[in-house]
PDB file of C-alpha atoms in Angstrom:
ATOM      1  CA  MET X  85      -0.011   0.076   0.083  1.00  0.00           C
ATOM      2  CA  PRO X  86       1.587   3.274  -1.056  1.00  0.00           C
ATOM      3  CA  PRO X  87       2.083   5.826   1.662  1.00  0.00           C
ATOM      4  CA  PRO X  88      -0.341   8.926   1.628  1.00  0.00           C
ATOM      5  CA  ALA X  89       0.578  11.806  -0.480  1.00  0.00           C
ATOM      6  CA  PRO X  90       2.088  14.656   1.522  1.00  0.00           C
ATOM      7  CA  GLN X  91      -0.081  17.654   1.969  1.00  0.00           C
ATOM      8  CA  ASP X  92       0.880  20.872   0.383  1.00  0.00           C
ATOM      9  CA  GLY X  93       1.622  23.132   3.252  1.00  0.00           C
ATOM     10  CA  ARG X  94       1.574  26.235   1.071  1.00  0.00           C
ATOM     11  CA  ARG X  95      -2.105  25.222  -0.115  1.00  0.00           C
ATOM     12  CA  SER X  96      -3.236  24.655   3.507  1.00  0.00           C
ATOM     13  CA  ARG X  97      -1.893  28.082   4.566  1.00  0.00           C
ATOM     14  CA  TRP X  98      -3.548  29.755   1.612  1.00  0.00           C
ATOM     15  CA  THR X  99      -6.903  28.097   2.637  1.00  0.00           C
ATOM     16  CA  GLU X 100      -6.626  29.138   6.222  1.00  0.00           C
ATOM     17  CA  HIS X 101      -5.613  32.788   5.119  1.00  0.00           C
ATOM     18  CA  ARG X 102      -8.633  32.971   2.783  1.00  0.00           C
ATOM     19  CA  ARG X 103     -10.992  31.690   5.429  1.00  0.00           C
ATOM     20  CA  ALA X 104      -9.514  34.140   8.125  1.00  0.00           C
ATOM     21  CA  ARG X 105      -9.713  36.918   5.677  1.00  0.00           C
ATOM     22  CA  ARG X 106     -13.326  36.100   4.787  1.00  0.00           C
ATOM     23  CA  GLU X 107     -14.127  36.102   8.335  1.00  0.00           C
ATOM     24  CA  ASP X 108     -12.769  39.545   8.889  1.00  0.00           C
ATOM     25  CA  LEU X 109     -14.803  40.784   5.916  1.00  0.00           C
ATOM     26  CA  VAL X 110     -18.058  39.362   7.509  1.00  0.00           C
ATOM     27  CA  GLY X 111     -16.984  41.215  10.653  1.00  0.00           C
ATOM     28  CA  ALA X 112     -16.644  44.428   8.752  1.00  0.00           C
ATOM     29  CA  ALA X 113     -20.074  43.804   7.240  1.00  0.00           C
ATOM     30  CA  VAL X 114     -21.715  43.204  10.374  1.00  0.00           C
ATOM     31  CA  GLU X 115     -20.280  46.584  11.574  1.00  0.00           C
ATOM     32  CA  ALA X 116     -21.450  48.309   8.428  1.00  0.00           C
ATOM     33  CA  VAL X 117     -25.212  47.098   9.053  1.00  0.00           C
ATOM     34  CA  ARG X 118     -24.960  48.406  12.763  1.00  0.00           C
ATOM     35  CA  ARG X 119     -23.951  51.788  11.424  1.00  0.00           C
ATOM     36  CA  THR X 120     -26.115  51.994   8.245  1.00  0.00           C
ATOM     37  CA  GLY X 121     -29.027  49.726   8.906  1.00  0.00           C
ATOM     38  CA  PRO X 122     -30.433  46.825   6.853  1.00  0.00           C
ATOM     39  CA  ASP X 123     -29.866  48.675   3.452  1.00  0.00           C
ATOM     40  CA  PHE X 124     -26.092  48.727   3.666  1.00  0.00           C
ATOM     41  CA  ALA X 125     -24.021  48.710   0.439  1.00  0.00           C
ATOM     42  CA  VAL X 126     -21.008  46.825  -0.490  1.00  0.00           C
ATOM     43  CA  ASP X 127     -19.277  50.057  -0.674  1.00  0.00           C
ATOM     44  CA  ASP X 128     -20.242  50.498   3.239  1.00  0.00           C
ATOM     45  CA  VAL X 129     -18.463  47.061   3.821  1.00  0.00           C
ATOM     46  CA  ALA X 130     -15.433  48.096   1.984  1.00  0.00           C
ATOM     47  CA  ARG X 131     -15.052  51.380   3.916  1.00  0.00           C
ATOM     48  CA  SER X 132     -15.669  49.431   7.098  1.00  0.00           C
ATOM     49  CA  ALA X 133     -12.921  47.147   6.130  1.00  0.00           C
ATOM     50  CA  GLY X 134     -10.629  49.534   4.658  1.00  0.00           C
ATOM     51  CA  VAL X 135     -10.395  47.800   1.328  1.00  0.00           C
ATOM     52  CA  SER X 136     -11.770  48.247  -2.332  1.00  0.00           C
ATOM     53  CA  LYS X 137     -14.894  46.720  -3.422  1.00  0.00           C
ATOM     54  CA  THR X 138     -12.828  44.375  -5.730  1.00  0.00           C
ATOM     55  CA  VAL X 139     -11.449  42.757  -2.607  1.00  0.00           C
ATOM     56  CA  ILE X 140     -14.862  42.168  -1.313  1.00  0.00           C
ATOM     57  CA  TYR X 141     -15.756  40.462  -4.633  1.00  0.00           C
ATOM     58  CA  ARG X 142     -12.573  38.147  -4.378  1.00  0.00           C
ATOM     59  CA  TYR X 143     -14.074  36.369  -1.314  1.00  0.00           C
ATOM     60  CA  PHE X 144     -17.813  36.749  -2.229  1.00  0.00           C
ATOM     61  CA  THR X 145     -19.388  35.875  -5.491  1.00  0.00           C
ATOM     62  CA  ASP X 146     -21.988  38.605  -5.009  1.00  0.00           C
ATOM     63  CA  LYS X 147     -23.792  40.687  -2.349  1.00  0.00           C
ATOM     64  CA  ASP X 148     -26.334  37.977  -1.763  1.00  0.00           C
ATOM     65  CA  GLU X 149     -23.446  35.562  -0.568  1.00  0.00           C
ATOM     66  CA  LEU X 150     -22.223  38.454   1.599  1.00  0.00           C
ATOM     67  CA  VAL X 151     -25.714  38.919   3.067  1.00  0.00           C
ATOM     68  CA  ASP X 152     -25.897  35.104   3.783  1.00  0.00           C
ATOM     69  CA  ALA X 153     -22.525  35.229   5.673  1.00  0.00           C
ATOM     70  CA  VAL X 154     -23.861  38.182   7.644  1.00  0.00           C
ATOM     71  CA  LEU X 155     -27.039  36.304   8.663  1.00  0.00           C
ATOM     72  CA  GLU X 156     -24.980  33.202   9.682  1.00  0.00           C
ATOM     73  CA  ARG X 157     -22.955  35.394  11.734  1.00  0.00           C
ATOM     74  CA  ILE X 158     -25.715  37.093  13.380  1.00  0.00           C
ATOM     75  CA  SER X 159     -27.516  33.764  14.082  1.00  0.00           C
ATOM     76  CA  GLY X 160     -24.424  31.944  15.321  1.00  0.00           C
ATOM     77  CA  THR X 161     -23.022  34.551  17.618  1.00  0.00           C
ATOM     78  CA  VAL X 162     -25.622  37.057  18.620  1.00  0.00           C
ATOM     79  CA  LEU X 163     -29.150  35.477  18.429  1.00  0.00           C
ATOM     80  CA  LEU X 164     -28.705  31.669  19.052  1.00  0.00           C
ATOM     81  CA  PRO X 165     -26.204  31.847  22.107  1.00  0.00           C
ATOM     82  CA  ARG X 166     -28.702  34.112  23.990  1.00  0.00           C
ATOM     83  CA  LEU X 167     -31.905  32.183  23.468  1.00  0.00           C
ATOM     84  CA  LEU X 168     -30.499  28.729  23.390  1.00  0.00           C
ATOM     85  CA  GLY X 169     -28.564  29.602  26.698  1.00  0.00           C
ATOM     86  CA  GLU X 170     -31.790  30.831  28.380  1.00  0.00           C
ATOM     87  CA  ILE X 171     -33.747  27.759  27.219  1.00  0.00           C
ATOM     88  CA  ALA X 172     -31.138  25.346  28.531  1.00  0.00           C
ATOM     89  CA  GLY X 173     -30.525  27.232  31.615  1.00  0.00           C
ATOM     90  CA  GLU X 174     -31.719  26.717  35.154  1.00  0.00           C
ATOM     91  CA  HIS X 175     -34.857  28.731  36.385  1.00  0.00           C
ATOM     92  CA  ARG X 176     -36.741  28.985  39.364  1.00  0.00           C
ATOM     93  CA  ASP X 177     -39.889  27.657  37.639  1.00  0.00           C
ATOM     94  CA  ASP X 178     -41.287  27.483  34.127  1.00  0.00           C
ATOM     95  CA  ARG X 179     -42.667  30.871  34.161  1.00  0.00           C
ATOM     96  CA  ALA X 180     -39.354  32.189  35.129  1.00  0.00           C
ATOM     97  CA  GLY X 181     -37.988  30.439  32.306  1.00  0.00           C
ATOM     98  CA  LEU X 182     -40.434  31.839  29.897  1.00  0.00           C
ATOM     99  CA  ARG X 183     -39.654  35.256  31.117  1.00  0.00           C
ATOM    100  CA  ALA X 184     -35.898  34.952  30.698  1.00  0.00           C
ATOM    101  CA  VAL X 185     -36.271  33.475  27.154  1.00  0.00           C
ATOM    102  CA  ILE X 186     -38.660  36.316  26.054  1.00  0.00           C
ATOM    103  CA  THR X 187     -36.509  38.861  27.722  1.00  0.00           C
ATOM    104  CA  ALA X 188     -33.451  37.631  25.859  1.00  0.00           C
ATOM    105  CA  PHE X 189     -35.252  38.184  22.494  1.00  0.00           C
ATOM    106  CA  VAL X 190     -36.659  41.687  23.572  1.00  0.00           C
ATOM    107  CA  SER X 191     -33.083  42.744  24.786  1.00  0.00           C
ATOM    108  CA  LEU X 192     -31.706  41.705  21.563  1.00  0.00           C
ATOM    109  CA  ILE X 193     -33.840  44.275  19.802  1.00  0.00           C
ATOM    110  CA  GLU X 194     -32.982  46.979  22.313  1.00  0.00           C
ATOM    111  CA  ASP X 195     -29.233  46.150  22.204  1.00  0.00           C
ATOM    112  CA  GLU X 196     -28.817  45.495  18.474  1.00  0.00           C
ATOM    113  CA  PRO X 197     -31.834  47.231  16.625  1.00  0.00           C
ATOM    114  CA  GLU X 198     -30.040  47.345  13.153  1.00  0.00           C
ATOM    115  CA  LEU X 199     -28.888  43.669  13.281  1.00  0.00           C
ATOM    116  CA  TYR X 200     -32.435  42.877  14.022  1.00  0.00           C
ATOM    117  CA  ARG X 201     -33.873  45.144  11.361  1.00  0.00           C
ATOM    118  CA  PHE X 202     -31.435  43.620   8.872  1.00  0.00           C
ATOM    119  CA  ALA X 203     -32.365  40.097   9.716  1.00  0.00           C
ATOM    120  CA  TYR X 204     -36.050  40.614   9.499  1.00  0.00           C
ATOM    121  CA  ALA X 205     -35.715  42.402   6.183  1.00  0.00           C
ATOM    122  CA  GLN X 206     -34.085  39.158   4.779  1.00  0.00           C
ATOM    123  CA  THR X 207     -37.004  36.789   5.714  1.00  0.00           C
ATOM    124  CA  GLY X 208     -38.156  34.702   2.747  1.00  0.00           C
ATOM    125  CA  ARG X 209     -35.654  36.179   0.288  1.00  0.00           C
ATOM    126  CA  SER X 210     -36.729  34.852  -3.179  1.00  0.00           C
ATOM    127  CA  GLY X 211     -34.268  32.208  -4.377  1.00  0.00           C
ATOM    128  CA  ARG X 212     -32.045  32.108  -1.411  1.00  0.00           C
ATOM    129  CA  ALA X 213     -31.795  29.908   1.783  1.00  0.00           C
ATOM    130  CA  ASP X 214     -34.190  31.480   4.346  1.00  0.00           C
ATOM    131  CA  LEU X 215     -31.566  31.415   7.162  1.00  0.00           C
ATOM    132  CA  VAL X 216     -33.890  33.596   9.479  1.00  0.00           C
ATOM    133  CA  ALA X 217     -36.465  30.873   9.328  1.00  0.00           C
ATOM    134  CA  ALA X 218     -33.868  28.255  10.110  1.00  0.00           C
ATOM    135  CA  THR X 219     -32.857  30.060  13.130  1.00  0.00           C
ATOM    136  CA  GLU X 220     -36.455  30.335  14.300  1.00  0.00           C
ATOM    137  CA  HIS X 221     -36.850  26.449  13.756  1.00  0.00           C
ATOM    138  CA  GLN X 222     -33.627  25.867  15.848  1.00  0.00           C
ATOM    139  CA  ILE X 223     -35.004  28.026  18.614  1.00  0.00           C
ATOM    140  CA  ALA X 224     -38.532  26.358  18.519  1.00  0.00           C
ATOM    141  CA  ASP X 225     -37.143  22.893  18.418  1.00  0.00           C
ATOM    142  CA  ALA X 226     -35.180  23.582  21.581  1.00  0.00           C
ATOM    143  CA  LEU X 227     -38.235  24.994  23.191  1.00  0.00           C
ATOM    144  CA  ALA X 228     -40.261  21.959  22.010  1.00  0.00           C
ATOM    145  CA  ALA X 229     -37.816  19.500  23.504  1.00  0.00           C
ATOM    146  CA  LEU X 230     -38.014  21.563  26.796  1.00  0.00           C
ATOM    147  CA  PHE X 231     -41.783  21.395  26.724  1.00  0.00           C
ATOM    148  CA  ALA X 232     -41.801  17.836  26.077  1.00  0.00           C
ATOM    149  CA  GLU X 233     -39.432  17.160  29.003  1.00  0.00           C
ATOM    150  CA  ARG X 234     -41.739  19.001  31.309  1.00  0.00           C
ATOM    151  CA  LEU X 235     -44.806  17.447  30.103  1.00  0.00           C
ATOM    152  CA  GLU X 236     -43.422  14.005  30.455  1.00  0.00           C
ATOM    153  CA  ALA X 237     -41.947  14.874  34.155  1.00  0.00           C
ATOM    154  CA  ALA X 238     -45.463  15.685  34.972  1.00  0.00           C
ATOM    155  CA  GLY X 239     -46.950  12.475  33.551  1.00  0.00           C
ATOM    156  CA  ARG X 240     -48.702  14.219  30.636  1.00  0.00           C
ATOM    157  CA  PRO X 241     -48.488  13.387  26.955  1.00  0.00           C
ATOM    158  CA  SER X 242     -46.010  15.399  25.164  1.00  0.00           C
ATOM    159  CA  THR X 243     -47.756  15.466  21.772  1.00  0.00           C
ATOM    160  CA  ALA X 244     -48.503  19.108  21.872  1.00  0.00           C
ATOM    161  CA  ALA X 245     -45.062  20.244  22.834  1.00  0.00           C
ATOM    162  CA  THR X 246     -43.989  21.100  19.294  1.00  0.00           C
ATOM    163  CA  THR X 247     -47.168  23.121  18.560  1.00  0.00           C
ATOM    164  CA  TRP X 248     -46.850  25.042  21.648  1.00  0.00           C
ATOM    165  CA  ALA X 249     -43.211  25.982  21.000  1.00  0.00           C
ATOM    166  CA  TYR X 250     -43.814  27.013  17.547  1.00  0.00           C
ATOM    167  CA  GLY X 251     -46.775  29.109  18.603  1.00  0.00           C
ATOM    168  CA  VAL X 252     -44.701  30.698  21.337  1.00  0.00           C
ATOM    169  CA  VAL X 253     -41.992  31.576  18.983  1.00  0.00           C
ATOM    170  CA  GLY X 254     -44.383  33.082  16.452  1.00  0.00           C
ATOM    171  CA  MET X 255     -46.164  34.918  19.118  1.00  0.00           C
ATOM    172  CA  VAL X 256     -43.134  36.414  20.562  1.00  0.00           C
ATOM    173  CA  GLN X 257     -41.446  37.242  17.090  1.00  0.00           C
ATOM    174  CA  LEU X 258     -44.468  39.047  15.626  1.00  0.00           C
ATOM    175  CA  THR X 259     -45.252  40.800  18.780  1.00  0.00           C
ATOM    176  CA  THR X 260     -41.854  42.102  19.390  1.00  0.00           C
ATOM    177  CA  HIS X 261     -41.557  43.182  15.702  1.00  0.00           C
ATOM    178  CA  TRP X 262     -44.908  45.210  16.089  1.00  0.00           C
ATOM    179  CA  TRP X 263     -43.434  46.689  19.439  1.00  0.00           C
ATOM    180  CA  SER X 264     -40.062  47.652  17.685  1.00  0.00           C
ATOM    181  CA  MET X 265     -41.738  49.841  15.222  1.00  0.00           C
ATOM    182  CA  SER X 266     -42.852  52.644  17.668  1.00  0.00           C
ATOM    183  CA  ARG X 267     -42.074  51.270  21.322  1.00  0.00           C
ATOM    184  CA  PRO X 268     -45.595  51.792  22.557  1.00  0.00           C
ATOM    185  CA  LEU X 269     -44.893  50.527  25.878  1.00  0.00           C
ATOM    186  CA  PRO X 270     -41.819  49.771  28.118  1.00  0.00           C
ATOM    187  CA  ALA X 271     -39.896  46.756  27.203  1.00  0.00           C
ATOM    188  CA  ALA X 272     -40.246  45.472  30.711  1.00  0.00           C
ATOM    189  CA  ASP X 273     -44.201  45.733  30.382  1.00  0.00           C
ATOM    190  CA  LEU X 274     -43.982  44.049  26.859  1.00  0.00           C
ATOM    191  CA  VAL X 275     -42.034  41.070  28.355  1.00  0.00           C
ATOM    192  CA  GLU X 276     -44.636  40.653  31.256  1.00  0.00           C
ATOM    193  CA  GLN X 277     -47.559  40.740  28.861  1.00  0.00           C
ATOM    194  CA  LEU X 278     -46.039  38.137  26.654  1.00  0.00           C
ATOM    195  CA  VAL X 279     -45.341  36.005  29.655  1.00  0.00           C
ATOM    196  CA  ASP X 280     -48.802  36.307  30.815  1.00  0.00           C
ATOM    197  CA  LEU X 281     -50.212  35.263  27.635  1.00  0.00           C
ATOM    198  CA  ALA X 282     -47.856  32.287  27.213  1.00  0.00           C
ATOM    199  CA  ASP X 283     -48.680  31.270  30.756  1.00  0.00           C
ATOM    200  CA  GLY X 284     -52.321  30.877  30.364  1.00  0.00           C
ATOM    201  CA  GLY X 285     -53.411  34.329  29.772  1.00  0.00           C
ATOM    202  CA  LEU X 286     -56.241  33.594  27.377  1.00  0.00           C
ATOM    203  CA  SER X 287     -57.892  31.294  29.890  1.00  0.00           C
ATOM    204  CA  ALA X 288     -58.818  34.407  31.906  1.00  0.00           C
ATOM    205  CA  LEU X 289     -61.057  35.612  28.877  1.00  0.00           C
ATOM    206  CA  LEU X 290     -62.943  32.345  28.640  1.00  0.00           C
ATOM    207  CA  PRO X 291     -66.206  31.792  30.663  1.00  0.00           C
TER     208      PRO X 291
END
């Protein structure tokens, strides 16, 4: 059996350099979004990175590919760590856990309003992978697993866990988007109203 062919060290170093350079440019694009909002241009990214547009297009085939990379960065380093961390965390009771997860999402909008507006603006982009929806699915699936665990521990069937999880995610996402447009009430009040609704609030309206 012939020995394995030696790896080309120069090629490996070039691949790593290209990967690192691309990551730097994605970071510059995120900063451009923070400054200019969801309608950022490639020129904004070039200025943020201190390079020409030509350099940007050496690493990204077009703006859509750059947008996808920014969405992946926002999802992987900003949104998911906050929400999945709260879902997996220890809380005093289930209501406190709901409050922590909803607070994490609302605080994201307060802390990173332009990144949120950018991500929301990319929902359902024609012909591209819907990375926003994929992130929402990850959050809902994690919440569904938690709901199923709680139901089974209480000796109840867990068949509704996924429905409830996606319902909660949709409720929080749509309501906070409405709220973000004009901030008609304080964030803390918004969180408590959403917690009340998720924790059986509608039952108070029924005879």
